[in-house]
XYZ file of C-alpha atoms in Angstrom:
497
model
C 0.000 0.000 0.000
C 1.398 3.407 -0.964
C 1.579 6.030 1.748
C 2.076 9.701 1.090
C 5.737 10.548 0.372
C 5.263 14.028 -1.030
C 8.850 15.239 -0.698
C 10.344 12.088 -2.206
C 7.892 12.060 -5.124
C 8.766 15.685 -5.805
C 12.455 14.758 -6.101
C 11.672 11.958 -8.579
C 9.406 14.083 -10.765
C 11.947 16.912 -10.676
C 14.692 14.535 -11.840
C 12.469 13.304 -14.674
C 11.725 16.874 -15.685
C 15.454 17.645 -15.708
C 16.104 14.704 -18.048
C 13.496 15.990 -20.494
C 15.145 19.415 -20.351
C 18.559 18.005 -21.178
C 20.047 17.632 -17.689
C 20.525 14.068 -16.507
C 19.863 13.308 -12.820
C 20.164 9.782 -11.390
C 18.505 8.953 -8.057
C 19.211 6.197 -5.527
C 16.517 5.289 -2.996
C 17.914 3.464 0.013
C 16.087 1.975 2.983
C 15.212 -1.243 4.828
C 12.813 -3.819 3.416
C 9.088 -3.021 3.311
C 9.685 0.643 4.109
C 7.977 1.670 0.850
C 10.738 2.020 -1.766
C 9.045 -0.022 -4.496
C 5.664 1.571 -3.803
C 7.251 5.020 -4.134
C 8.875 4.141 -7.452
C 5.714 2.585 -8.851
C 3.672 5.611 -7.746
C 6.080 7.856 -9.640
C 5.843 5.554 -12.651
C 2.048 5.661 -12.535
C 2.016 9.461 -12.724
C 4.929 9.905 -15.131
C 4.114 10.226 -18.802
C 6.721 8.604 -21.021
C 9.142 5.702 -21.119
C 9.684 4.415 -17.563
C 10.754 0.742 -17.629
C 10.851 -1.139 -14.313
C 12.948 -4.209 -13.465
C 13.269 -6.009 -10.118
C 16.758 -7.490 -10.112
C 15.920 -10.079 -7.448
C 14.073 -11.926 -10.201
C 17.113 -12.012 -12.490
C 19.213 -15.159 -12.324
C 21.972 -14.524 -14.856
C 23.542 -11.777 -16.936
C 21.930 -13.154 -20.115
C 18.496 -13.021 -18.496
C 19.219 -9.443 -17.379
C 20.058 -8.373 -20.930
C 16.863 -9.938 -22.279
C 14.593 -8.588 -19.522
C 16.132 -5.100 -19.757
C 15.640 -5.008 -23.545
C 12.077 -6.313 -23.261
C 11.040 -3.678 -20.700
C 12.648 -0.875 -22.692
C 10.933 -1.863 -25.954
C 7.611 -2.507 -24.225
C 7.573 0.958 -22.645
C 8.586 2.667 -25.900
C 5.846 0.808 -27.777
C 3.203 1.807 -25.225
C 4.320 5.433 -25.301
C 4.053 5.454 -29.105
C 0.566 3.947 -28.998
C 1.351 0.407 -30.152
C -0.988 -2.062 -28.491
C 1.025 -5.000 -27.185
C 0.966 -7.032 -23.983
C 4.047 -7.893 -21.979
C 2.920 -11.542 -22.103
C 3.490 -11.474 -25.869
C 7.198 -10.744 -25.358
C 8.615 -14.040 -24.134
C 11.503 -14.733 -26.544
C 14.074 -12.851 -28.589
C 11.984 -13.594 -31.674
C 9.075 -11.772 -30.056
C 11.321 -8.797 -29.350
C 12.605 -8.774 -32.925
C 9.037 -8.640 -34.261
C 8.290 -5.663 -32.024
C 11.599 -3.995 -32.859
C 10.748 -4.199 -36.563
C 7.545 -2.271 -35.895
C 9.606 0.332 -34.031
C 12.215 0.318 -36.842
C 15.038 -0.603 -34.472
C 15.407 -4.280 -35.406
C 19.049 -3.844 -36.417
C 19.846 -2.481 -32.970
C 17.990 -5.249 -31.150
C 19.768 -7.940 -33.207
C 23.075 -6.432 -32.112
C 21.993 -6.575 -28.472
C 20.877 -10.196 -28.861
C 24.253 -11.218 -30.273
C 26.284 -8.912 -28.050
C 27.106 -8.414 -24.373
C 26.265 -6.059 -21.498
C 28.352 -3.278 -22.998
C 26.482 -3.652 -26.296
C 23.140 -3.306 -24.502
C 24.093 -0.077 -22.768
C 25.684 1.397 -25.901
C 22.791 0.652 -28.230
C 19.948 1.738 -25.953
C 20.917 5.355 -26.675
C 20.493 4.755 -30.419
C 17.098 3.109 -29.842
C 15.905 6.083 -27.829
C 17.205 8.558 -30.402
C 15.515 6.733 -33.293
C 12.177 6.546 -31.475
C 12.446 10.131 -30.210
C 12.177 9.180 -26.532
C 13.895 9.812 -23.219
C 13.688 7.158 -20.518
C 14.037 6.760 -16.789
C 14.905 3.130 -16.102
C 13.942 1.889 -12.621
C 16.224 -0.858 -11.305
C 14.825 -2.220 -8.037
C 17.016 -4.151 -5.544
C 20.036 -2.817 -7.377
C 22.557 -4.423 -5.002
C 21.902 -7.702 -6.846
C 24.107 -6.502 -9.734
C 27.089 -7.252 -7.501
C 26.518 -10.874 -8.499
C 27.656 -9.936 -12.019
C 31.395 -9.344 -12.241
C 32.302 -5.980 -13.747
C 28.672 -4.823 -14.080
C 29.123 -1.482 -12.303
C 32.260 -0.583 -14.241
C 30.620 -1.311 -17.606
C 27.373 0.470 -16.777
C 29.151 3.575 -15.487
C 31.616 3.781 -18.389
C 28.952 3.469 -21.087
C 25.941 5.298 -19.643
C 27.636 8.230 -17.901
C 27.547 10.533 -20.944
C 24.260 9.310 -22.413
C 21.667 12.065 -22.628
C 18.480 10.119 -23.291
C 18.389 7.866 -20.226
C 18.614 8.299 -16.464
C 18.370 5.725 -13.680
C 16.333 5.460 -10.511
C 17.823 2.637 -8.456
C 16.745 1.277 -5.090
C 18.127 -1.193 -2.597
C 17.189 -2.812 0.702
C 20.739 -3.848 1.588
C 21.643 -0.420 2.968
C 25.319 -1.126 3.634
C 25.831 -2.694 0.199
C 24.086 0.217 -1.528
C 26.285 2.700 0.317
C 29.349 0.747 -0.764
C 28.181 0.840 -4.394
C 27.877 4.636 -4.184
C 30.983 5.174 -2.045
C 34.233 6.870 -3.108
C 36.664 4.639 -5.025
C 33.678 2.836 -6.595
C 32.391 3.534 -10.136
C 29.103 5.193 -9.165
C 30.515 7.654 -6.635
C 28.972 11.078 -7.204
C 26.622 9.782 -9.899
C 23.407 9.513 -7.885
C 21.376 11.783 -5.705
C 20.428 9.757 -2.616
C 17.055 9.480 -0.885
C 17.092 7.625 2.421
C 13.618 6.261 3.087
C 12.765 5.878 6.761
C 9.640 5.403 8.856
C 6.795 7.870 8.462
C 6.735 11.034 10.582
C 4.491 10.848 13.660
C 1.456 12.589 12.193
C 1.611 10.700 8.884
C 1.858 7.355 10.702
C -1.050 8.273 12.975
C -3.142 9.366 9.998
C -2.393 6.072 8.211
C -3.471 4.057 11.263
C -6.550 6.198 11.860
C -7.712 5.974 8.238
C -7.126 2.209 8.070
C -9.137 1.568 11.238
C -11.934 3.990 10.327
C -12.472 2.205 7.003
C -13.277 -0.905 9.037
C -15.656 1.063 11.267
C -13.302 1.038 14.253
C -12.733 4.008 16.541
C -9.330 4.564 18.143
C -8.370 7.079 20.798
C -5.518 9.504 20.194
C -3.432 7.743 22.856
C -3.950 4.383 21.114
C -2.877 5.869 17.774
C 0.152 7.453 19.436
C 1.047 4.049 20.821
C 0.848 2.438 17.372
C 3.355 5.010 16.149
C 5.630 4.504 19.148
C 5.733 0.728 18.836
C 6.150 0.641 15.060
C 8.505 3.651 14.839
C 6.380 4.791 11.892
C 7.302 1.819 9.693
C 4.312 1.728 7.280
C 4.318 -2.070 6.942
C 4.265 -2.476 10.730
C 1.533 0.138 11.137
C -0.705 -1.656 8.654
C 0.057 -5.076 10.171
C -0.988 -3.901 13.645
C -4.141 -2.270 12.278
C -5.099 -5.414 10.369
C -4.619 -7.459 13.529
C -6.868 -5.074 15.488
C -9.518 -5.345 12.772
C -9.332 -9.157 12.703
C -9.682 -9.331 16.478
C -13.054 -7.603 16.155
C -12.410 -4.662 18.483
C -14.963 -1.884 18.140
C -13.072 0.736 20.131
C -9.308 0.450 20.437
C -7.641 0.775 23.830
C -3.903 0.910 24.556
C -4.056 -2.616 25.935
C -5.519 -3.828 22.624
C -2.708 -2.170 20.700
C -0.080 -3.849 22.877
C -1.696 -7.242 22.377
C -2.050 -6.786 18.601
C 1.523 -5.586 18.212
C 3.068 -8.404 20.252
C 0.909 -10.977 18.473
C 2.125 -9.663 15.118
C 5.704 -9.597 16.342
C 6.074 -12.820 18.308
C 3.699 -15.414 16.857
C 4.300 -17.249 13.591
C 1.028 -16.083 12.064
C 2.034 -12.434 12.432
C 3.042 -10.431 9.366
C 5.771 -8.621 11.319
C 7.089 -11.978 12.562
C 7.265 -13.321 8.997
C 8.895 -10.131 7.749
C 11.625 -10.177 10.408
C 12.184 -13.900 9.886
C 12.630 -13.316 6.153
C 15.043 -10.400 6.673
C 17.017 -12.392 9.247
C 17.336 -15.519 7.091
C 17.886 -13.628 3.843
C 20.609 -11.509 5.436
C 22.430 -14.642 6.569
C 21.766 -16.632 3.391
C 25.249 -15.995 2.009
C 26.970 -16.716 5.320
C 29.868 -19.121 5.041
C 29.655 -19.863 8.773
C 25.880 -19.512 9.194
C 25.531 -21.232 12.602
C 28.315 -19.131 14.150
C 26.837 -15.914 12.780
C 23.484 -16.861 14.315
C 25.204 -17.641 17.603
C 26.795 -14.170 17.648
C 23.413 -12.560 17.003
C 21.812 -14.568 19.801
C 24.545 -13.385 22.163
C 23.890 -9.750 21.180
C 20.125 -10.296 21.426
C 20.571 -11.134 25.091
C 23.152 -8.426 25.800
C 24.281 -5.936 23.205
C 27.008 -3.325 23.523
C 29.708 -6.004 23.744
C 33.270 -5.578 22.503
C 34.995 -7.961 20.110
C 36.977 -9.537 22.951
C 33.808 -10.157 24.979
C 32.014 -11.809 22.054
C 35.072 -13.944 21.299
C 35.282 -15.051 24.920
C 31.636 -16.132 24.958
C 32.133 -18.055 21.714
C 35.388 -19.581 22.932
C 37.143 -18.526 19.706
C 40.151 -16.301 18.841
C 39.389 -12.590 18.422
C 40.862 -12.542 14.907
C 38.468 -15.241 13.740
C 35.460 -13.594 15.377
C 36.438 -10.232 13.861
C 35.925 -11.737 10.393
C 32.468 -13.011 11.374
C 31.535 -9.559 12.661
C 32.741 -7.891 9.448
C 30.291 -10.051 7.512
C 27.438 -9.225 9.897
C 28.165 -5.504 9.591
C 27.560 -5.786 5.824
C 24.130 -7.387 6.365
C 22.658 -4.330 8.153
C 21.745 -6.554 11.124
C 24.286 -4.978 13.467
C 26.225 -1.723 13.794
C 29.408 -0.803 15.599
C 29.727 2.260 17.792
C 32.757 3.098 19.928
C 34.199 -0.395 19.340
C 30.998 -2.007 20.658
C 28.417 -3.978 18.692
C 24.650 -3.367 18.696
C 21.594 -4.444 16.729
C 20.710 -1.923 14.039
C 17.000 -2.666 14.591
C 15.980 -2.925 18.238
C 12.766 -4.637 17.217
C 14.790 -7.331 15.452
C 16.762 -7.832 18.658
C 13.601 -8.214 20.746
C 12.074 -10.580 18.162
C 15.154 -12.765 18.039
C 15.559 -12.940 21.816
C 11.925 -13.833 22.403
C 11.028 -16.072 19.468
C 13.875 -18.426 20.266
C 12.055 -18.976 23.570
C 8.970 -20.183 21.694
C 6.345 -17.717 22.944
C 2.792 -18.824 22.129
C -0.346 -16.830 21.438
C -1.925 -18.382 24.533
C 0.820 -16.885 26.686
C 0.213 -13.466 25.141
C -3.401 -13.612 26.327
C -2.220 -13.897 29.928
C -2.504 -10.333 31.166
C 0.395 -10.472 33.627
C 2.770 -11.984 31.092
C 1.656 -9.443 28.469
C 2.396 -6.606 30.876
C 5.870 -7.995 31.578
C 6.656 -8.204 27.860
C 5.387 -4.677 27.274
C 7.558 -3.315 30.067
C 10.630 -5.123 28.784
C 9.975 -4.040 25.188
C 9.648 -0.367 26.081
C 12.356 -0.146 28.730
C 15.025 -2.429 27.310
C 14.570 -2.376 23.554
C 12.732 0.727 22.350
C 14.342 3.122 24.803
C 16.841 5.487 23.197
C 20.357 4.392 24.138
C 22.011 7.626 25.115
C 25.379 5.980 25.591
C 25.597 5.549 21.825
C 25.256 9.251 21.256
C 23.127 8.512 18.184
C 20.368 10.956 19.128
C 22.876 13.761 19.695
C 24.708 13.023 16.479
C 21.380 13.115 14.651
C 20.505 16.542 16.045
C 23.958 17.928 15.238
C 23.495 16.731 11.645
C 20.074 18.381 11.538
C 21.508 21.636 12.885
C 24.284 21.498 10.301
C 21.643 21.236 7.606
C 19.751 24.233 9.011
C 22.794 26.457 9.550
C 25.047 25.494 6.626
C 22.642 23.835 4.195
C 24.718 20.631 4.223
C 22.733 17.394 4.467
C 25.005 15.048 6.433
C 24.244 11.313 6.647
C 25.882 8.635 8.835
C 28.632 6.928 6.868
C 29.974 3.400 7.152
C 32.141 1.482 4.722
C 33.705 -1.685 6.059
C 35.566 -0.692 9.212
C 35.446 3.025 8.418
C 32.776 5.159 10.135
C 31.991 8.862 10.248
C 29.297 10.679 12.215
C 28.331 12.482 9.042
C 29.312 12.717 5.377
C 27.705 14.799 2.638
C 28.393 14.441 -1.073
C 27.762 17.555 -3.148
C 30.086 19.768 -5.161
C 32.635 18.764 -2.525
C 32.890 16.037 0.102
C 31.993 17.210 3.616
C 32.942 15.183 6.690
C 31.646 15.663 10.240
C 32.981 14.479 13.596
C 30.846 14.829 16.759
C 32.284 14.651 20.293
C 29.694 14.981 23.064
C 31.810 14.754 26.178
C 32.336 16.741 29.349
C 35.943 17.501 28.401
C 37.434 19.388 25.453
C 38.416 17.612 22.250
C 42.135 16.851 22.292
C 44.966 17.086 19.783
C 44.761 13.319 19.348
C 40.988 13.464 18.661
C 41.554 15.934 15.832
C 44.619 14.114 14.530
C 42.775 10.790 14.250
C 39.789 12.439 12.557
C 41.960 14.214 9.976
C 43.977 11.068 9.244
C 40.837 8.969 8.764
C 39.174 11.592 6.545
C 42.246 11.932 4.312
C 42.683 8.160 3.989
C 39.037 7.664 3.042
C 38.379 10.680 0.815
C 41.746 12.252 -0.014
C 40.365 15.777 0.027
C 37.328 16.896 2.035
C 35.891 19.847 3.936
C 36.176 18.816 7.593
C 33.910 19.916 10.462
C 34.592 18.987 14.089
C 31.800 19.593 16.628
C 32.778 19.387 20.312
C 30.302 19.943 23.124
C 33.030 21.121 25.516
C 35.270 22.996 23.107
C 38.886 22.266 22.201
C 42.248 22.208 23.947
C 44.756 24.814 22.761
C 46.814 22.182 20.919
C 43.654 20.851 19.271
C 42.769 24.372 18.079
C 46.246 24.815 16.589
C 45.957 21.519 14.701
C 42.479 22.422 13.422
C 43.815 25.702 12.035
C 46.790 23.954 10.467
C 44.656 21.250 8.796
C 41.782 23.549 7.847
C 39.283 21.819 10.171
C 36.280 24.002 10.946
C 35.708 23.992 14.731
C 32.152 24.084 16.090
C 30.701 24.278 19.598
C 27.016 24.193 20.692
C 26.530 27.961 20.449
C 27.589 27.868 16.770
C 24.634 25.593 16.022
C 22.243 27.074 18.574
C 21.979 23.728 20.349
C 23.312 24.698 23.776
C 20.054 23.492 25.394
C 20.976 19.852 24.761
């Protein structure tokens, strides 16, 4: 179900308008599964007038099948735009495509693609678009799957970069892998404008829940709707799953207790949509794991107690730290865990709660026991959904927001392998941000390490260093020498933190 994403849709339509005016803009939409990326792209496609092929790369098994499917979608969309009546079901073989290409007077080009390679496809699509007088935005969903094809990114970038008749909207659920694809030192660095899709804002999530329940003739108090938002963190799939559960339970007026029951039933019992979603994400994320059982064991350890260091995890596994470090590097690429201050945490607190509890085999009957339900609710809210201030994530987020307001720079958290920054922005230049929220001034060593890391990762970048408690004199001297822009709370008007 599509939920209102006005700002994001505006970006997509603006990019399409730029292409038609002669300025090519590629867009990458990044976010976790079921957050609404595909729905957003299909909504844009529904409203756009012109050639907008769509291809989900999870359904592509080989490079040959990619070349065929890509060509089919491109020709199909051109034909529809030009008023030729043809169904996609009529385009099942290369012979079918050649018949259609003859009608479009591009059969020579399509024969070359059929007998050629990936490079041929990308080269000739420009000729096809020129001959048919069209410009296209090609949507490639679950784009991280192209990593299965050796050399794909290099070929695509080299051939399509200067093409004027086609732009790309790509999306991906593997957040870390998508960021690596778009990172410096990789072919697509600087080629895509990024949209990070997150949960809905409070009022939008509440409106979605309210509308869904009202359609079923169910009344919900404001406090109950607020609770739906709090528990789901605005994730549209979770909001709808909880509302559907409330509808199926036959409640006429929703109380907070009903919301808690519906949410935990969806989350912890096998018939729940949220349960099935988390199970799929968990298993799919580990599907390429060489040491699957050990990776699961690490996650179970962190589900019971997160914030552990490498040495602590290794000790609990009874394995050398070097070996465990390799397992953790894999898990960091799956988006299941994150590392902050040399400690490891679940990226999704709800996933942590789900994993810890479902391995205990909680039943729906137990959830109907009021005392047990209350205990689960208390643990969920106090241990899992509570903001972890020791991570500093909330403060980093606000500093990034203030930087956007004051300087117009839209910083995002950055991770690539073992390298992390509190904020990085890619625009005409690369901007890097370090945040220190401590009760003592930033030291010479703090600045030195930040500068070294920034130079190693990006070569040249505009560096900002925010320190809650200011800087030592030696740190100030180094900042001036290295061109690091020093910031304190008053500079960002966030002294009330």
